[in-house]
XYZ file of N, CA and C in Angstrom:
744
model
N 0.844 -1.108 -0.067
C -0.119 0.024 -0.002
C 0.870 1.297 0.091
N 0.670 2.309 -1.041
C 1.364 3.405 -1.111
C 0.618 4.534 -0.084
N 1.278 5.036 0.806
C 0.809 6.134 1.531
C 1.812 7.293 1.410
N 1.121 8.516 1.257
C 1.921 9.643 0.974
C 2.084 10.363 2.442
N 3.205 10.787 2.595
C 3.597 11.768 3.775
C 4.163 12.978 3.464
N 3.728 13.964 4.025
C 4.323 15.432 3.827
C 5.802 15.524 4.424
N 6.698 16.220 3.932
C 7.809 16.358 4.706
C 7.602 16.968 5.907
N 8.506 16.572 6.848
C 8.577 17.177 8.174
C 9.247 18.647 8.153
N 8.459 19.461 8.701
C 9.063 20.914 8.812
C 10.002 21.158 9.744
N 11.400 21.370 9.528
C 12.222 21.702 10.668
C 12.194 23.281 10.865
N 11.886 23.363 12.188
C 11.649 24.877 12.549
C 12.924 25.374 13.361
N 13.694 26.325 12.921
C 14.943 26.720 13.713
C 14.504 26.788 15.038
N 15.709 26.637 15.819
C 15.558 26.651 17.347
C 15.207 28.061 17.733
N 15.751 29.155 17.167
C 15.400 30.524 17.568
C 14.047 30.818 17.341
N 13.229 30.226 16.256
C 11.991 30.325 16.008
C 11.012 29.714 17.212
N 11.502 28.490 17.529
C 10.717 27.912 18.589
C 10.661 28.877 19.934
N 11.980 29.469 20.220
C 12.144 30.184 21.345
C 11.152 31.418 21.222
N 11.324 32.151 20.030
C 10.566 33.363 19.708
C 9.069 33.033 19.939
N 8.741 31.948 19.268
C 7.171 31.504 19.375
C 6.712 31.343 20.714
N 7.557 30.862 21.591
C 7.244 30.482 23.124
C 7.088 31.932 23.802
N 8.114 32.708 23.723
C 7.892 34.087 24.314
C 6.761 34.785 23.697
N 6.430 34.650 22.396
C 5.306 35.416 21.878
C 4.041 34.855 22.393
N 3.985 33.550 22.659
C 2.598 32.995 23.296
C 2.450 33.582 24.687
N 3.470 33.916 25.303
C 3.441 34.356 26.665
C 2.966 35.994 26.720
N 3.390 36.666 25.551
C 3.098 37.994 25.395
C 1.582 38.064 24.995
N 1.182 37.225 24.137
C -0.277 37.286 23.672
C -1.250 36.859 24.725
N -0.839 35.950 25.483
C -1.859 35.719 26.680
C -1.645 36.479 27.859
N -0.810 37.522 27.703
C -0.597 38.435 28.795
C 0.119 37.968 29.971
N 0.708 36.757 29.934
C 1.474 36.275 30.866
C 2.663 37.196 31.263
N 3.289 37.800 29.926
C 4.201 38.659 29.888
C 3.460 39.960 29.447
N 2.853 40.786 30.454
C 2.342 42.119 30.016
C 3.117 43.271 29.499
N 2.534 44.291 28.848
C 3.166 45.470 28.541
C 4.018 46.047 29.732
N 5.304 46.263 29.421
C 6.298 46.994 30.350
C 7.003 45.904 31.203
N 6.615 44.505 31.163
C 7.258 43.458 31.908
C 8.803 43.378 31.378
N 9.723 43.268 32.311
C 11.146 43.093 32.029
C 11.328 41.596 31.757
N 11.969 41.211 30.781
C 12.269 39.807 30.629
C 13.666 39.239 31.540
N 13.609 38.148 31.982
C 14.859 37.815 32.761
C 16.107 38.127 31.970
N 17.267 37.979 32.574
C 18.533 38.301 31.893
C 18.799 37.040 30.768
N 19.600 37.402 30.010
C 19.828 36.588 28.857
C 20.279 34.935 29.303
N 21.248 35.130 30.117
C 21.874 33.862 30.622
C 20.712 32.989 31.397
N 19.848 33.605 31.941
C 18.865 32.775 32.577
C 17.742 32.425 31.524
N 17.422 33.141 30.676
C 16.524 32.760 29.513
C 17.069 31.767 28.813
N 18.244 31.812 28.345
C 19.019 30.550 27.538
C 18.835 29.437 28.203
N 19.163 29.463 29.560
C 19.205 28.327 30.347
C 17.912 27.589 30.449
N 16.873 28.424 30.718
C 15.441 28.078 30.878
C 14.858 27.209 29.490
N 15.423 27.987 28.329
C 15.072 27.317 26.958
C 16.005 26.013 26.665
N 17.239 26.083 27.259
C 18.016 25.021 26.840
C 18.646 25.111 25.605
N 18.902 26.639 25.223
C 19.592 26.908 24.101
C 20.881 27.972 24.298
N 21.651 28.005 23.335
C 22.884 28.878 23.518
C 22.335 30.461 23.418
N 23.311 31.301 23.896
C 23.096 32.750 23.981
C 22.765 33.236 22.607
N 23.456 32.771 21.533
C 23.316 33.034 20.310
C 21.934 32.932 19.711
N 21.439 31.554 20.006
C 20.262 31.296 19.652
C 19.132 32.283 20.130
N 19.307 32.363 21.499
C 18.198 33.405 22.286
C 18.236 34.745 21.771
N 19.462 35.200 21.549
C 19.487 36.597 21.063
C 19.061 36.723 19.555
N 19.058 35.689 18.689
C 18.391 35.666 17.384
C 16.850 35.869 17.616
N 16.312 35.130 18.669
C 14.866 35.132 18.811
C 14.512 36.458 19.399
N 15.184 37.091 20.190
C 14.945 38.277 20.770
C 14.899 39.436 19.764
N 15.928 39.242 18.739
C 15.849 40.245 17.647
C 14.636 40.258 16.854
N 14.429 38.866 16.595
C 13.135 38.747 15.788
C 11.827 39.376 16.463
N 11.673 39.180 17.719
C 10.518 39.928 18.385
C 10.910 41.413 18.544
N 11.915 41.922 18.593
C 12.280 43.256 18.716
C 11.802 43.888 17.279
N 12.144 43.330 16.224
C 11.788 43.757 14.974
C 10.409 43.854 14.603
N 9.597 43.013 15.478
C 8.009 43.122 15.314
C 7.455 44.271 16.366
N 8.273 44.966 16.962
C 7.776 45.965 17.855
C 7.350 45.393 19.221
N 7.680 44.159 19.572
C 6.976 43.314 20.710
C 8.030 43.484 21.949
N 9.291 43.509 21.668
C 10.230 43.735 22.674
C 10.996 44.984 22.321
N 11.550 45.634 23.480
C 12.463 46.804 23.217
C 13.803 46.863 24.308
N 14.781 47.508 24.106
C 15.850 47.520 25.252
C 15.837 48.972 25.687
N 15.559 48.914 26.949
C 15.622 50.360 27.550
C 17.027 50.868 27.656
N 17.160 52.241 27.298
C 18.465 52.835 27.333
C 19.196 52.433 28.815
N 20.459 52.141 28.627
C 21.167 51.812 29.825
C 20.868 50.465 30.482
N 20.181 49.740 29.997
C 19.850 48.422 30.334
C 20.076 47.303 29.463
N 20.505 46.044 29.834
C 20.685 44.904 28.963
C 19.441 44.156 28.884
N 18.430 44.360 29.569
C 17.298 43.579 29.786
C 16.291 44.138 28.714
N 15.672 43.222 28.030
C 14.476 43.298 27.130
C 13.134 43.594 27.735
N 12.340 44.422 27.390
C 10.985 44.819 27.942
C 9.853 44.650 26.908
N 8.829 43.906 27.510
C 7.670 43.722 26.310
C 7.086 45.149 26.227
N 6.838 45.363 24.874
C 6.146 46.635 24.546
C 5.079 46.517 23.427
N 4.370 47.220 23.097
C 3.295 47.168 22.246
C 3.757 47.825 20.888
N 3.553 47.100 19.790
C 3.995 47.609 18.481
C 3.234 48.844 18.123
N 3.922 49.871 17.499
C 3.306 51.244 17.212
C 2.470 51.047 15.927
N 1.340 51.834 15.983
C 0.421 51.663 14.741
C 1.309 51.662 13.288
N 2.044 52.671 13.436
C 3.064 52.701 12.172
C 3.608 51.395 11.660
N 4.189 50.561 12.605
C 4.864 49.412 12.384
C 3.693 48.419 11.778
N 2.537 48.253 12.492
C 1.594 47.538 11.915
C 1.303 47.812 10.605
N 0.967 49.127 10.360
C 0.713 49.543 8.976
C 1.813 49.177 7.933
N 2.949 49.459 8.366
C 4.138 49.204 7.401
C 3.930 47.639 6.843
N 3.698 46.921 7.849
C 3.671 45.307 7.415
C 2.446 45.084 6.468
N 1.397 45.625 6.886
C 0.242 45.394 6.031
C 0.242 46.209 4.699
N 0.766 47.384 4.531
C 0.682 48.067 3.362
C 1.874 47.314 2.286
N 2.910 46.720 2.905
C 3.955 46.188 2.024
C 3.194 44.716 1.750
N 2.617 44.008 2.418
C 1.891 42.785 1.941
C 0.838 43.177 0.922
N 0.012 44.262 1.097
C -1.011 44.560 0.140
C -0.163 44.950 -1.181
N 0.884 45.758 -1.212
C 1.627 46.092 -2.309
C 2.316 44.770 -2.967
N 2.834 43.914 -2.315
C 3.479 42.651 -2.817
C 2.369 41.838 -3.704
N 1.250 41.788 -2.977
C 0.096 41.038 -3.798
C -0.540 41.722 -4.965
N -0.132 42.763 -5.191
C -0.541 43.547 -6.492
C -1.984 44.215 -6.409
N -2.290 44.614 -5.138
C -3.612 45.123 -4.801
C -3.711 46.328 -5.714
N -4.922 46.600 -6.262
C -5.197 47.747 -7.203
C -5.853 48.917 -6.511
N -5.673 50.121 -7.335
C -6.398 51.376 -6.671
C -7.950 51.047 -6.538
N -8.620 50.285 -7.366
C -9.861 49.927 -7.161
C -10.228 49.311 -6.035
N -9.421 48.289 -5.567
C -9.497 47.615 -4.302
C -9.341 48.449 -3.149
N -8.355 49.414 -3.039
C -8.136 50.232 -1.957
C -9.330 51.391 -1.985
N -9.915 51.785 -3.103
C -10.933 52.544 -3.114
C -12.242 51.930 -2.589
N -12.518 50.697 -2.966
C -13.613 49.977 -2.254
C -13.560 49.675 -0.975
N -12.468 49.465 -0.398
C -12.176 49.401 1.030
C -12.450 50.590 1.664
N -12.071 51.811 1.267
C -12.174 52.984 1.856
C -13.791 53.329 1.763
N -14.537 53.117 0.817
C -15.759 53.314 0.604
C -16.491 52.627 1.680
N -16.100 51.316 2.122
C -16.803 50.667 3.234
C -16.527 51.077 4.571
N -15.164 51.509 4.771
C -14.579 51.989 5.944
C -14.938 53.148 6.484
N -14.642 54.428 5.483
C -14.721 55.691 5.840
C -16.112 56.280 6.324
N -17.157 55.976 5.740
C -18.489 56.483 6.163
C -18.673 56.008 7.594
N -18.681 55.000 7.926
C -18.963 54.297 9.464
C -17.938 54.899 10.434
N -16.766 55.347 10.065
C -15.799 55.883 10.897
C -16.324 57.362 11.251
N -16.755 58.119 10.072
C -17.262 59.361 10.142
C -18.374 59.321 11.220
N -19.211 58.390 11.055
C -20.488 58.265 11.825
C -20.019 58.149 13.266
N -19.087 57.176 13.548
C -18.731 56.882 15.030
C -17.906 58.044 15.641
N -17.252 58.813 14.807
C -16.557 60.053 15.254
C -17.662 61.092 15.591
N -18.669 61.140 14.975
C -19.732 62.121 15.371
C -20.340 61.794 16.684
N -20.367 60.472 17.077
C -20.704 60.052 18.460
C -19.787 60.093 19.579
N -18.517 60.033 19.193
C -17.703 59.754 20.246
C -16.564 60.839 20.546
N -16.531 62.032 19.359
C -15.630 63.061 19.489
C -15.693 63.676 20.663
N -14.482 64.289 21.161
C -14.199 65.054 22.256
C -13.755 66.468 21.842
N -13.758 67.261 22.758
C -13.125 68.667 22.512
C -11.811 68.739 21.946
N -10.991 67.728 22.236
C -9.657 67.625 21.621
C -9.714 67.439 20.208
N -10.745 66.339 19.688
C -11.147 66.084 18.466
C -11.590 67.010 17.570
N -12.464 67.884 18.268
C -13.076 68.969 17.539
C -12.002 69.997 17.107
N -11.083 70.229 18.123
C -10.082 71.129 17.751
C -9.001 70.688 16.760
N -8.789 69.335 16.686
C -7.906 68.801 15.792
C -8.565 68.895 14.290
N -9.913 68.716 14.196
C -10.586 68.611 13.013
C -10.503 70.021 12.317
N -10.857 71.047 13.304
C -10.897 72.340 12.862
C -9.461 72.932 12.305
N -8.469 72.361 13.078
C -7.046 72.645 12.690
C -6.702 72.001 11.282
N -7.055 70.724 10.997
C -6.633 70.210 9.824
C -7.561 70.689 8.634
N -8.636 71.049 8.857
C -9.395 71.608 7.702
C -8.918 72.984 7.376
N -8.479 73.714 8.452
C -7.795 75.072 8.335
C -6.535 74.990 7.476
N -5.839 74.073 7.995
C -4.546 73.680 7.282
C -4.636 73.532 5.762
N -5.644 72.632 5.377
C -5.721 72.361 4.081
C -6.168 73.640 3.150
N -7.041 74.310 3.847
C -7.612 75.425 3.054
C -6.535 76.509 2.953
N -5.530 76.499 3.785
C -4.448 77.447 3.572
C -3.143 77.023 2.932
N -2.993 75.651 2.679
C -1.827 75.100 2.100
C -2.252 73.860 1.316
N -2.951 74.056 0.196
C -3.141 72.986 -0.627
C -2.925 73.272 -2.182
N -1.891 74.316 -2.429
C -1.633 74.585 -3.760
C -0.654 73.635 -4.243
N 0.310 73.120 -3.499
C 1.222 71.897 -3.982
C 0.488 70.696 -3.632
N 0.549 69.738 -4.576
C -0.008 68.413 -4.567
C 0.475 67.678 -3.435
N 1.807 67.800 -3.123
C 2.242 66.835 -2.039
C 1.841 67.467 -0.621
N 1.641 68.650 -0.555
C 0.986 69.117 0.586
C -0.447 68.748 0.973
N -1.036 68.868 -0.120
C -2.550 68.609 -0.103
C -2.658 67.248 0.254
N -1.924 66.257 -0.310
C -2.054 64.828 -0.117
C -1.849 64.617 1.487
N -0.721 65.399 2.069
C -0.383 65.060 3.395
C -1.660 65.520 4.335
N -2.253 66.615 3.873
C -3.358 67.204 4.557
C -4.663 66.265 4.631
N -4.676 65.590 3.339
C -5.823 64.667 3.251
C -5.861 63.423 4.224
N -4.408 62.904 3.993
C -4.235 61.753 5.069
C -4.473 62.157 6.465
N -4.058 63.368 6.936
C -4.158 63.845 8.296
C -5.475 63.846 8.650
N -6.372 64.392 7.698
C -7.734 64.453 7.852
C -8.446 63.052 8.250
N -8.128 62.166 7.177
C -8.807 60.838 7.524
C -8.287 60.165 8.833
N -6.949 60.428 9.176
C -6.492 59.744 10.509
C -7.126 60.619 11.689
N -7.331 61.811 11.542
C -8.124 62.593 12.566
C -9.394 62.194 12.801
N -10.274 61.730 11.614
C -11.444 61.399 11.904
C -11.430 59.979 12.555
N -10.477 59.107 12.073
C -10.284 57.868 12.666
C -10.037 58.004 14.096
N -9.252 58.773 14.592
C -8.969 58.992 16.059
C -10.008 59.398 16.886
N -10.950 60.165 16.332
C -12.175 60.827 16.908
C -13.201 59.581 17.151
N -13.067 58.755 16.306
C -14.081 57.400 16.378
C -13.826 56.739 17.581
N -12.602 56.838 18.206
C -12.254 56.012 19.290
C -12.391 54.488 19.161
N -12.119 54.108 17.883
C -12.180 52.786 17.454
C -10.827 52.280 17.008
N -9.965 51.720 17.751
C -8.612 51.602 17.431
C -8.401 50.500 16.317
N -9.369 49.474 16.350
C -9.370 48.502 15.174
C -9.625 49.164 13.883
N -10.560 49.973 13.818
C -10.920 50.770 12.504
C -9.724 51.458 12.163
N -9.208 52.238 13.021
C -8.152 53.195 12.872
C -6.746 52.276 12.322
N -6.482 51.255 12.931
C -5.432 50.507 12.348
C -5.599 49.826 10.898
N -6.948 49.621 10.688
C -7.428 49.074 9.307
C -7.248 50.331 8.291
N -7.568 51.390 8.792
C -7.591 52.534 7.875
C -5.987 52.880 7.466
N -5.205 52.879 8.284
C -3.658 53.535 8.173
C -2.997 52.989 6.856
N -2.931 51.600 6.766
C -2.276 51.253 5.311
C -3.061 51.597 4.188
N -4.352 51.639 4.207
C -5.280 52.096 3.094
C -4.897 53.483 2.791
N -4.799 54.419 3.692
C -4.513 55.722 3.562
C -3.131 56.087 2.804
N -2.134 55.232 3.346
C -0.910 55.339 2.709
C -0.772 54.956 1.282
N -1.623 53.682 0.840
C -1.528 53.148 -0.362
C -2.326 54.136 -1.338
N -3.293 54.862 -0.761
C -4.015 55.929 -1.555
C -3.252 57.119 -2.044
N -2.243 57.506 -1.264
C -1.388 58.718 -1.345
C -0.911 58.934 -2.748
N -0.206 57.958 -3.223
C 0.401 58.130 -4.564
C -0.560 58.552 -5.709
N -1.644 57.815 -5.847
C -2.682 58.153 -6.886
C -3.386 59.299 -6.550
N -3.664 59.594 -5.178
C -4.312 60.964 -4.857
C -3.535 62.063 -5.239
N -2.223 61.992 -5.190
C -1.261 62.977 -5.706
C -1.505 63.287 -7.053
N -1.579 62.209 -7.898
C -1.842 62.462 -9.318
C -3.418 63.052 -9.510
N -4.125 62.787 -8.754
C -5.664 63.366 -9.149
C -5.504 64.868 -8.731
N -4.968 65.085 -7.635
C -4.640 66.621 -7.284
C -4.068 67.258 -8.367
N -2.943 66.679 -8.778
C -1.996 67.395 -9.751
C -2.763 67.667 -11.192
N -3.536 66.730 -11.508
C -4.052 66.546 -12.813
C -5.439 67.352 -12.851
N -6.123 67.325 -11.889
C -7.559 67.756 -12.041
C -7.559 69.016 -11.276
N -7.843 70.117 -11.736
C -7.874 71.437 -10.893
C -8.767 71.645 -9.893
N -10.073 71.060 -10.284
C -11.054 71.258 -9.316
C -10.955 70.441 -8.008
N -10.139 69.481 -8.194
C -10.090 68.425 -7.134
C -9.746 69.125 -5.699
N -8.849 69.991 -5.782
C -8.540 70.639 -4.363
C -9.708 71.229 -3.856
N -10.372 72.110 -4.592
C -11.568 72.718 -3.861
C -12.662 71.764 -3.462
N -12.807 70.753 -4.283
C -14.046 69.675 -3.849
C -13.529 68.992 -2.669
N -12.268 68.589 -2.567
C -11.810 68.054 -1.397
C -11.955 68.963 -0.111
N -11.490 70.206 -0.381
C -11.818 71.219 0.743
C -13.143 71.237 1.246
N -14.251 71.267 0.244
C -15.596 71.412 0.664
C -16.028 70.245 1.270
N -15.600 68.968 0.809
C -16.195 67.777 1.215
C -15.723 67.662 2.867
N -14.354 67.881 3.047
C -13.666 67.748 4.469
C -14.458 68.772 5.425
N -14.686 69.884 4.938
C -15.315 70.847 5.814
C -16.702 70.313 6.304
N -17.473 69.813 5.306
C -18.834 69.341 5.483
C -18.860 68.230 6.521
N -17.779 67.272 6.209
C -17.700 66.081 7.125
C -17.350 66.636 8.515
N -16.308 67.616 8.646
C -15.679 68.010 10.015
C -16.992 68.722 10.834
N -17.640 69.507 9.998
C -18.906 70.073 10.730
C -19.736 69.250 11.240
N -20.185 68.357 10.387
C -21.308 67.303 10.973
C -20.679 66.466 12.225
N -19.506 66.199 11.874
C -18.785 65.623 13.153
C -19.027 66.221 14.569
N -18.414 67.624 14.378
C -18.356 68.479 15.453
C -19.818 68.651 16.064
N -20.894 68.741 15.159
C -22.304 69.001 15.539
C -22.868 67.739 16.067
N -22.164 66.614 15.997
C -22.713 65.362 16.412
C -23.827 64.776 15.469
N -23.923 65.195 14.113
C -24.753 64.766 13.276
C -24.336 63.551 12.433
N -24.757 62.389 12.926
C -24.121 61.104 12.552
C -24.498 60.881 11.062
N -25.842 61.125 10.766
C -26.302 60.940 9.300
C -25.566 61.715 8.357
N -25.513 63.089 8.663
C -24.782 63.866 7.878
C -23.123 63.592 7.613
N -22.587 63.200 8.895
C -21.130 62.926 8.816
C -21.030 61.595 7.785
N -21.775 60.713 7.993
C -21.744 59.407 7.070
C -22.157 59.811 5.721
N -23.074 60.761 5.302
C -23.330 60.924 3.958
C -22.387 61.686 3.342
N -21.817 62.687 4.017
C -20.748 63.506 3.305
C -19.378 62.646 3.147
N -19.138 61.928 4.227
C -17.899 61.110 3.799
C -18.103 60.219 2.662
N -19.349 59.397 2.724
C -19.555 58.775 1.402
C -19.400 59.476 0.106
N -19.811 60.736 0.224
C -19.715 61.497 -1.057
C -18.313 61.942 -1.388
N -17.622 62.178 -0.209
C -16.138 62.313 -0.419
C -15.375 61.316 -1.065
N -15.782 60.087 -0.671
C -14.973 58.989 -1.189
C -15.529 58.691 -2.681
N -16.643 58.751 -2.944
C -17.120 58.621 -4.373
C -16.566 59.589 -5.258
N -16.373 60.799 -4.778
C -15.678 61.791 -5.610
C -14.374 61.424 -5.983
N -13.703 60.774 -5.086
C -12.402 60.116 -5.520
C -12.338 59.289 -6.611
N -13.335 58.445 -6.734
C -13.381 57.703 -8.028
C -13.680 58.518 -9.183
N -14.405 59.580 -9.161
C -14.603 60.359 -10.190
C -13.240 61.069 -10.581
N -12.553 61.567 -9.560
C -11.179 62.178 -9.680
C -10.149 61.084 -10.459
N -10.287 60.006 -10.301
C -9.475 59.020 -10.853
C -9.742 58.945 -12.504
N -11.065 59.072 -12.735
C -11.445 59.136 -14.252
C -11.171 60.330 -14.861
N -11.232 61.534 -14.266
C -10.764 62.811 -14.815
C -9.313 62.923 -15.025
N -8.582 62.175 -14.015
C -7.132 62.302 -14.151
C -6.511 61.277 -15.099
N -7.393 60.371 -15.579
C -6.815 59.359 -16.443
C -6.080 58.228 -15.969
N -6.559 57.997 -14.679
C -5.804 56.929 -13.941
C -6.717 55.642 -13.949
N -6.255 54.490 -14.542
C -7.019 53.270 -14.436
C -6.928 52.824 -13.003
N -8.320 52.152 -12.653
C -8.354 51.716 -11.203
C -7.701 50.275 -11.299
N -7.344 49.772 -12.268
C -6.671 48.499 -12.258
C -4.987 48.825 -11.915
N -4.720 50.193 -11.878
C -3.417 50.519 -11.502
C -2.964 49.746 -10.251
N -1.825 48.965 -9.942
C -1.342 48.543 -8.787
C -0.755 49.751 -7.810
N -1.212 49.484 -6.574
C -0.706 50.551 -5.706
C 0.794 50.158 -5.059
N 1.455 51.331 -4.706
C 2.736 51.249 -4.097
C 2.793 51.572 -2.547
N 3.642 50.911 -1.994
C 3.965 51.006 -0.535
C 4.511 52.399 -0.452
N 4.227 53.085 0.657
C 4.806 54.486 0.845
C 5.319 54.504 2.432
N 6.308 55.457 2.527
C 6.746 55.558 4.023
C 5.631 56.082 4.924
N 5.891 55.954 6.252
C 4.960 56.353 7.316
C 4.953 58.054 7.194
N 3.880 58.567 7.512
C 3.769 60.044 7.572
C 4.888 60.485 8.661
N 5.198 61.625 8.424
C 6.191 62.230 9.255
C 5.444 62.908 10.419
């Protein structure tokens, strides 16, 4: 009788160590801010040499899960920054050949509910932030690069006002993937700057007033306008998107 067997996967020792530490971080046995034992002690516990342990620690450090505090040799458990998570996601999307259409469709689904949530959860700090970003765009949108930065800041400010970290994290890589094609729209379509300014002012005013229906409706219009901008700029929606650096 012929029986097929799959090859046995050999996992490097450092990966096993990293996975074991990761499991304790995820189940909060090792909470944020917890210092790990000294390297010698950890290596002895895992039954590996110091080189293997250090490779495991470097791997977790690169993921933003561990950090070494200044003046200390001990690693500390930390939380990955949103920018680190977005970096990984947008690179994965870009590698897979995600198109401008797919990014636009995701924003069409995500942004109106974010605006609605922001209208319910906004604080005085959020109100001030929205007023500031709208004013900045109005005063400084003549250069396409500046305008794109302000649009990205606007989307992020709305997400922050929603008080939903999951939605904000989902938004960040999409905003970054949007930026290169949005720059082309703003550069090629003269009326785009004014339409963006009007839409963002309407969204901000609705959020500040706590008008959920109006906030959702205007954000939906804002995103639909973007697709029209692609058409006017001669950008095919099948264009693949490019990963961009984190906002400064």
